[in-house]
mmCIF file of C-alpha atoms in Angstrom:
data_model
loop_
_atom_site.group_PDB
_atom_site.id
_atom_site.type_symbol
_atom_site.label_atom_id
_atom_site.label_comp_id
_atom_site.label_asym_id
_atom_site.label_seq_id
_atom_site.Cartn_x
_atom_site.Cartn_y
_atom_site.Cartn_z
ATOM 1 C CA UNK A 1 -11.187 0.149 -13.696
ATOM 2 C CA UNK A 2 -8.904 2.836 -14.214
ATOM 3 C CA UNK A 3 -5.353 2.765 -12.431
ATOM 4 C CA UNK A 4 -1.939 4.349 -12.164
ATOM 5 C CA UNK A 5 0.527 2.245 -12.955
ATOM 6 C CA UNK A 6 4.378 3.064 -11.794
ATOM 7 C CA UNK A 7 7.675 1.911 -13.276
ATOM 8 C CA UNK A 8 10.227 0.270 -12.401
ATOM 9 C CA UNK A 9 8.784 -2.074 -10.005
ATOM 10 C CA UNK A 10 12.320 -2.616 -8.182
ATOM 11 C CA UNK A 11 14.998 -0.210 -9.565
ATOM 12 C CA UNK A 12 18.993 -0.328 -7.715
ATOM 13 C CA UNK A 13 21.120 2.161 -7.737
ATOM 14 C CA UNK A 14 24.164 2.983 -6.384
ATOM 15 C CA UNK A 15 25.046 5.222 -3.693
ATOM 16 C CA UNK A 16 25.039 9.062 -5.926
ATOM 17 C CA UNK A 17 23.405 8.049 -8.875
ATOM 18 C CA UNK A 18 20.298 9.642 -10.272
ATOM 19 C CA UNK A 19 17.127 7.887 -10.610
ATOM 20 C CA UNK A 20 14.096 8.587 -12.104
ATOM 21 C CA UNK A 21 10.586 7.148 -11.024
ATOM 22 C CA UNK A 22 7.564 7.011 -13.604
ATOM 23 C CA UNK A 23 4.168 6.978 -13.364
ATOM 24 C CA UNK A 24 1.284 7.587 -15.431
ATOM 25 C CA UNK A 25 -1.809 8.666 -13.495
ATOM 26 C CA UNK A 26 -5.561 7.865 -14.627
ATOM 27 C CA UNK A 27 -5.961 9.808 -17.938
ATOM 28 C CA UNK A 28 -8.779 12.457 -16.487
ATOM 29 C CA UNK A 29 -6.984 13.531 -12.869
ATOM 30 C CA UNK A 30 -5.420 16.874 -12.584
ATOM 31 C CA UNK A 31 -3.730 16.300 -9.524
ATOM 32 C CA UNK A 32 -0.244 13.948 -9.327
ATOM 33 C CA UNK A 33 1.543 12.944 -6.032
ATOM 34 C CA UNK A 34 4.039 11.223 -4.484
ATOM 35 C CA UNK A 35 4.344 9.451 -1.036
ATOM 36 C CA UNK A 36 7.330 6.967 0.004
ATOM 37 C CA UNK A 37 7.399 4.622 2.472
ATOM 38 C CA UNK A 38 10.331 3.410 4.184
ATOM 39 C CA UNK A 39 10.268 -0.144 5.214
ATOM 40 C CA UNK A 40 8.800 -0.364 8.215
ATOM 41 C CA UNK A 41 7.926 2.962 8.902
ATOM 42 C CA UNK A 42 4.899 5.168 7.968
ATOM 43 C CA UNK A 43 3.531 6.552 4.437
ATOM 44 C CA UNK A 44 4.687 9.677 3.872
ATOM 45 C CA UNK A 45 3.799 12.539 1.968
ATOM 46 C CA UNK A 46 6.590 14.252 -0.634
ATOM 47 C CA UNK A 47 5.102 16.364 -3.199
ATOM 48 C CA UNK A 48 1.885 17.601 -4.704
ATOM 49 C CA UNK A 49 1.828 18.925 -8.540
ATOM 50 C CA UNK A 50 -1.140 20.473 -10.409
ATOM 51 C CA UNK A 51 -1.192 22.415 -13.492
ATOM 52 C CA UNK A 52 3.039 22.123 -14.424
ATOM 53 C CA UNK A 53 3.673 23.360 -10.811
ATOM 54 C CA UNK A 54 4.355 22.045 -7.260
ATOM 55 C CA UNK A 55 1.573 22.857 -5.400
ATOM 56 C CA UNK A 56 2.846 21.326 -1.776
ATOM 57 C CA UNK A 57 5.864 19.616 -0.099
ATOM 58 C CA UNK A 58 7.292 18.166 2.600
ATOM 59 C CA UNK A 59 10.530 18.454 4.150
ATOM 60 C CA UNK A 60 11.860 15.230 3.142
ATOM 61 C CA UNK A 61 11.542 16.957 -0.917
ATOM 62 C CA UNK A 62 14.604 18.541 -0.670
ATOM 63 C CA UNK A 63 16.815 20.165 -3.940
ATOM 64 C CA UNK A 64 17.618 16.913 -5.314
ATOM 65 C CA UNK A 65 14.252 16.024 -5.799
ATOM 66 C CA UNK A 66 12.358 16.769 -8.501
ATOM 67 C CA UNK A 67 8.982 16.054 -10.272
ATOM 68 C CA UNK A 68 8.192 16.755 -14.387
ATOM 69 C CA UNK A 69 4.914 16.297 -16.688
ATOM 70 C CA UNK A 70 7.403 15.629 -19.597
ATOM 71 C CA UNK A 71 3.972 14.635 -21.647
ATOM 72 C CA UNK A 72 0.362 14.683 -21.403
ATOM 73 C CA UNK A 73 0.838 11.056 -19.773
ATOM 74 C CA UNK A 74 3.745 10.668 -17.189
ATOM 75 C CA UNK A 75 4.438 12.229 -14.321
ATOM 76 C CA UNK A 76 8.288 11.545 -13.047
ATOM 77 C CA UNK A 77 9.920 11.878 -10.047
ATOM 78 C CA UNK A 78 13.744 12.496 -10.265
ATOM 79 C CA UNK A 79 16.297 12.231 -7.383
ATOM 80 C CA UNK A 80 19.549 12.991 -7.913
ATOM 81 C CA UNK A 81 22.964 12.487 -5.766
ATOM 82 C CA UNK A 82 20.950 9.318 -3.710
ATOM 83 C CA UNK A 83 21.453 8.733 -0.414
ATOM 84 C CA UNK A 84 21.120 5.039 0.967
ATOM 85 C CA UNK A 85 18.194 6.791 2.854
ATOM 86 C CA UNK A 86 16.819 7.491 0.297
ATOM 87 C CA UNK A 87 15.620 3.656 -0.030
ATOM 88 C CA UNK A 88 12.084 3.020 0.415
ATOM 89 C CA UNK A 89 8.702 2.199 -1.680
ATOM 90 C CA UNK A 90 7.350 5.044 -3.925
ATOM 91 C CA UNK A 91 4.190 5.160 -4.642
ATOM 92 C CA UNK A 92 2.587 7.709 -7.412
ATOM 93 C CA UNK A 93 -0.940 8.557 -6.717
ATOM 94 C CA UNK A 94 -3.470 11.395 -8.807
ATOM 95 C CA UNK A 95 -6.854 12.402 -8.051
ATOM 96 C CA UNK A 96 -9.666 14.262 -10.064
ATOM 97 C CA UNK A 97 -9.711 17.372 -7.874
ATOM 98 C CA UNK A 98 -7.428 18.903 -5.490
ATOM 99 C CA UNK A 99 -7.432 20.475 -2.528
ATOM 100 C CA UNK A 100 -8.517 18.861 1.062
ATOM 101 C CA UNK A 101 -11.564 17.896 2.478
ATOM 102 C CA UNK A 102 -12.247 13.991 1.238
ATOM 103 C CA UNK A 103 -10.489 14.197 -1.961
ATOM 104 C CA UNK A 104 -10.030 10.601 -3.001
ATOM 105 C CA UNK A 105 -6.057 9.527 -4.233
ATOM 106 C CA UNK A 106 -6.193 6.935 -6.218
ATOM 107 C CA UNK A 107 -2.038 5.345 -6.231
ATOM 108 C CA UNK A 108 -0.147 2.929 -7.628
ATOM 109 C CA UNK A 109 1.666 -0.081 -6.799
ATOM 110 C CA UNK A 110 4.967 1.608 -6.131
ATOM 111 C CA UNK A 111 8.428 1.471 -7.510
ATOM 112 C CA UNK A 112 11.090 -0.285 -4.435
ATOM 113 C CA UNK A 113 14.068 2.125 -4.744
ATOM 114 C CA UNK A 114 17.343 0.074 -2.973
ATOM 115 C CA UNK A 115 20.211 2.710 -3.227
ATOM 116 C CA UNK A 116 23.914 0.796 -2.288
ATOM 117 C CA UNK B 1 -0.601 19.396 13.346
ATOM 118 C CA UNK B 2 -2.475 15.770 12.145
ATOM 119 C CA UNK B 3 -1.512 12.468 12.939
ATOM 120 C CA UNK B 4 -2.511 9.031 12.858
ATOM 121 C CA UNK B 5 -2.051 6.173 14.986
ATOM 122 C CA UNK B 6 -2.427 2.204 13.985
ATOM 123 C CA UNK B 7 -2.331 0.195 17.004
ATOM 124 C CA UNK B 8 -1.000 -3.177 16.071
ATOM 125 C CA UNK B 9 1.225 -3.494 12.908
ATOM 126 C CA UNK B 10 0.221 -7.104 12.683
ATOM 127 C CA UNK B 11 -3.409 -8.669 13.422
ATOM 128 C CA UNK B 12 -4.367 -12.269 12.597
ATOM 129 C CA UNK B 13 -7.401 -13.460 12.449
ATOM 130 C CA UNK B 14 -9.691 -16.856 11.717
ATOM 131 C CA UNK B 15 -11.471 -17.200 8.595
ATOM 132 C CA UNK B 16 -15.147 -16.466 9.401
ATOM 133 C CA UNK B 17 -13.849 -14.135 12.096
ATOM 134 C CA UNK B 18 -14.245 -10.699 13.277
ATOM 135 C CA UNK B 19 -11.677 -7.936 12.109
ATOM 136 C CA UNK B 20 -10.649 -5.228 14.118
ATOM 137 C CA UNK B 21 -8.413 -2.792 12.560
ATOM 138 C CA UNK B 22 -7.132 -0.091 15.075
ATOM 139 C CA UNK B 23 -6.670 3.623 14.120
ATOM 140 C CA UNK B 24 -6.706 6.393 16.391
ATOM 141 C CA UNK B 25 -5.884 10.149 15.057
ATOM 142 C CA UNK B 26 -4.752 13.649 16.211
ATOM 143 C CA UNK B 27 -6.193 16.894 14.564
ATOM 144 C CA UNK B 28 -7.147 20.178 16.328
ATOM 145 C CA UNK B 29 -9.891 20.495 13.406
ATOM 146 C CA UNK B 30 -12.209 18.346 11.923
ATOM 147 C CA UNK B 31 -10.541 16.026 10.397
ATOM 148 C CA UNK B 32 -11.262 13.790 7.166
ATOM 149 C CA UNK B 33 -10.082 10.079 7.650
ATOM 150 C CA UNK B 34 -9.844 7.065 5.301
ATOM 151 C CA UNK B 35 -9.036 3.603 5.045
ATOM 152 C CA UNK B 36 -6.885 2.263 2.386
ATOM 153 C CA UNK B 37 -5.819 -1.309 1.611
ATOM 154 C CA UNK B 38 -2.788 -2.897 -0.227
ATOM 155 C CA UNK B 39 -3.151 -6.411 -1.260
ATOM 156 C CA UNK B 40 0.371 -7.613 -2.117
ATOM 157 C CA UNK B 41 2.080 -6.220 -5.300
ATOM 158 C CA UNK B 42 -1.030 -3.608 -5.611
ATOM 159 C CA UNK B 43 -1.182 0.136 -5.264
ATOM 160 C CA UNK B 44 -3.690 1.623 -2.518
ATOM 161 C CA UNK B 45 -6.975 0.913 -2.395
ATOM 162 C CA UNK B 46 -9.329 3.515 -1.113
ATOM 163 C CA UNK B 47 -11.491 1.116 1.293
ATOM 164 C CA UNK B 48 -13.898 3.784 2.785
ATOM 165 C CA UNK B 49 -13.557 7.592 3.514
ATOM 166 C CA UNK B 50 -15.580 9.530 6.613
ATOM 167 C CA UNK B 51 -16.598 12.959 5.447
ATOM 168 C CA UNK B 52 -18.465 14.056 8.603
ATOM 169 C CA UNK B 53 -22.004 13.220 6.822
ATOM 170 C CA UNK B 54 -22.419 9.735 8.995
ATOM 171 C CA UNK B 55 -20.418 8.461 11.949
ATOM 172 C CA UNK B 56 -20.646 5.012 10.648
ATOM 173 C CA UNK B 57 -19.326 4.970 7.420
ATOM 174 C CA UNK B 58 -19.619 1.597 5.094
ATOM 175 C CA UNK B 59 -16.962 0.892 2.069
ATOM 176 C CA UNK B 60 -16.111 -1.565 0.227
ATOM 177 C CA UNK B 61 -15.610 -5.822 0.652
ATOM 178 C CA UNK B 62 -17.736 -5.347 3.767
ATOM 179 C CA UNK B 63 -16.190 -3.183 5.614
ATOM 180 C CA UNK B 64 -16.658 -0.728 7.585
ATOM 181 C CA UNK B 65 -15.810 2.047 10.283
ATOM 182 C CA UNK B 66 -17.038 4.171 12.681
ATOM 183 C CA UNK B 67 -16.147 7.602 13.912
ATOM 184 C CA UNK B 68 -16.175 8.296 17.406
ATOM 185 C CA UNK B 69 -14.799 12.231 18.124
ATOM 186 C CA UNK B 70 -14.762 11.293 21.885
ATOM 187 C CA UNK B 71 -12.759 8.288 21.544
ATOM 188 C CA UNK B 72 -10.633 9.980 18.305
ATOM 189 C CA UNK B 73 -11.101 7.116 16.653
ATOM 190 C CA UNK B 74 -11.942 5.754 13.527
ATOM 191 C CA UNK B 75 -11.291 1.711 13.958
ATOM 192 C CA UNK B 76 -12.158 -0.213 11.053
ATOM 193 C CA UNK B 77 -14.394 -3.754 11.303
ATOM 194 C CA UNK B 78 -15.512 -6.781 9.492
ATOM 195 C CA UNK B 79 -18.201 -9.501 10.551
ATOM 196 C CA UNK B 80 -16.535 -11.926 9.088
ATOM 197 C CA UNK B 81 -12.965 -12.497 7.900
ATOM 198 C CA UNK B 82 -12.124 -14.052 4.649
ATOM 199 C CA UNK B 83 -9.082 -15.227 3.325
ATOM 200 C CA UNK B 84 -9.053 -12.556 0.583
ATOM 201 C CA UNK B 85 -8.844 -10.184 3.464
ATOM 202 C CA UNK B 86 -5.261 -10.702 3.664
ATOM 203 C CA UNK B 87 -3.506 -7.731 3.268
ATOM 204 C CA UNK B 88 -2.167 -4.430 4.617
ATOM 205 C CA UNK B 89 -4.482 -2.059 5.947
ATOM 206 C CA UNK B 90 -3.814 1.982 6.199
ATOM 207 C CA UNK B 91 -5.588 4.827 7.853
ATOM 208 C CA UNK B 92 -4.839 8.136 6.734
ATOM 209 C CA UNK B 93 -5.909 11.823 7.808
ATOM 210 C CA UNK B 94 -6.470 15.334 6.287
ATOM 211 C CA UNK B 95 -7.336 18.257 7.743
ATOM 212 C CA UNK B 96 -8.757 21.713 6.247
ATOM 213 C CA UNK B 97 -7.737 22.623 2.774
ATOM 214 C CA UNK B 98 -4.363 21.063 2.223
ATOM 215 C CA UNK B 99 -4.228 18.242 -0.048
ATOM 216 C CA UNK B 100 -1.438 16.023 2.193
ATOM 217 C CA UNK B 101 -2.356 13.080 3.569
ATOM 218 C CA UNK B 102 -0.901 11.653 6.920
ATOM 219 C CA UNK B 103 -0.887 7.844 7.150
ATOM 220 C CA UNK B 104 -0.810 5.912 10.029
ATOM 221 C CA UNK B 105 2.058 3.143 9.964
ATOM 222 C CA UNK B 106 -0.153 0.490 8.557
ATOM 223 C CA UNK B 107 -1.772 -3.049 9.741
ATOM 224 C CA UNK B 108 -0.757 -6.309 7.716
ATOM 225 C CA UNK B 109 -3.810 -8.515 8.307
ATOM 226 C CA UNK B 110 -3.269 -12.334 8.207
ATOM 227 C CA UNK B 111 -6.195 -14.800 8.179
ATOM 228 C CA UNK B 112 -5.997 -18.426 8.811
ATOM 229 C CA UNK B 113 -8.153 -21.603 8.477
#
């Protein structure tokens, strides 16, 4: 069955630092996205990206986020200057079609992000 | 503006038991609610999805879930626990045409012998 698989599983970083998150969604979506997930607390949504553009974000995306389709394969996240809130589980996910309604995500494992 | 709520962030259960997964949501429109699960070092699973075509909606691993508008609520079920079942267990909601997501805080699910 076809997945989306993220890397690293576990990256740490130090307080300022950059980081980047990988992922390469199932080979036929169109639609990439990430969610975090701070421990204990509630999945949330960060940014939507179809067709080499941000289609939707949240609040918590702010300037030193950022998300790149470097290839026809990967879809990256980027944070730069990180924050030790900034810790918490990543997950990728893409979908087939976009939009609302009961458009299926289909995510990955997640990459743990421990900033120091 | 949509919400979810998971009653319960930790249920446990006997093996052969029945599972009751609690998720109640928030949306001033019709809303589109799923079930996802994440068995341990796994993404998200989609379990089942409710679409509005049938209240009672079955998924996957014998599942399933039933919408109740009156109630707002959109608890998930099993007959029968089994260990397998272990996990963490997600509702989620969308409403109209955005493509977010809102997930509830999640349920880890423990079964015993």
């Amino acid at each position: 069955e076809p997945e989306v698989t993220q890397t690293p599983s576990h990256q740490v970083t130090q307080m300022g630092q950059e980081v980047i998150l990988r992922c390469v969604p199932i080979s036929n979506h169109l639609y990439f996205y990430w969610y975090r997930q701070i421990l204990g607390q509630k999945v949330e949504f960060l940014v939507s990206f179809y067709n080499n553009e941000i289609s939707e974000k949240s609040e918590i995306f702010d300037d030193r986020f950022s998300v790149e389709r470097p290839d026809g394969s990967n879809f990256t996240l980027k944070i730069r200057s990180t924050k030790l809130e900034d810790s918490a589980m990543y997950f990728c996910a893409s979908s087939e079609v976009g939009g609302g309604g009961a458009n299926v995500l289909t995510f990955g494992a997640g990459s743990r992000l421990t900033v120091l | 503006a949509q919400s979810v709520t998971q009653l319960g962030s930790h249920v446990s259960v006997s093996e052969g038991a029945l599972v009751l997964l609690r998720c109640n949501y928030s949306s001033s429109v019709p809303p589109y609610l799923f079930w996802y699960v994440q068995y341990p070092n796994q993404g998200l699973q989609l379990l089942l999805k409710y679409t509005s075509a049938a209240t009672l909606v079955k998924g996957i691993n014998g599942f399933e879930a039933e919408f109740k508008k009156s109630e707002t609520s959109f608890h998930l079920t099993k007959p029968s626990a089994h260990m397998r079942d272990a996990a963490e267990y997600f509702c989620a909601v969308r409403t109209g045409t955005a493509s977010k997501l809102t997930f509830g805080t999640g349920t880890r699910l423990q079964v015993t012998l």
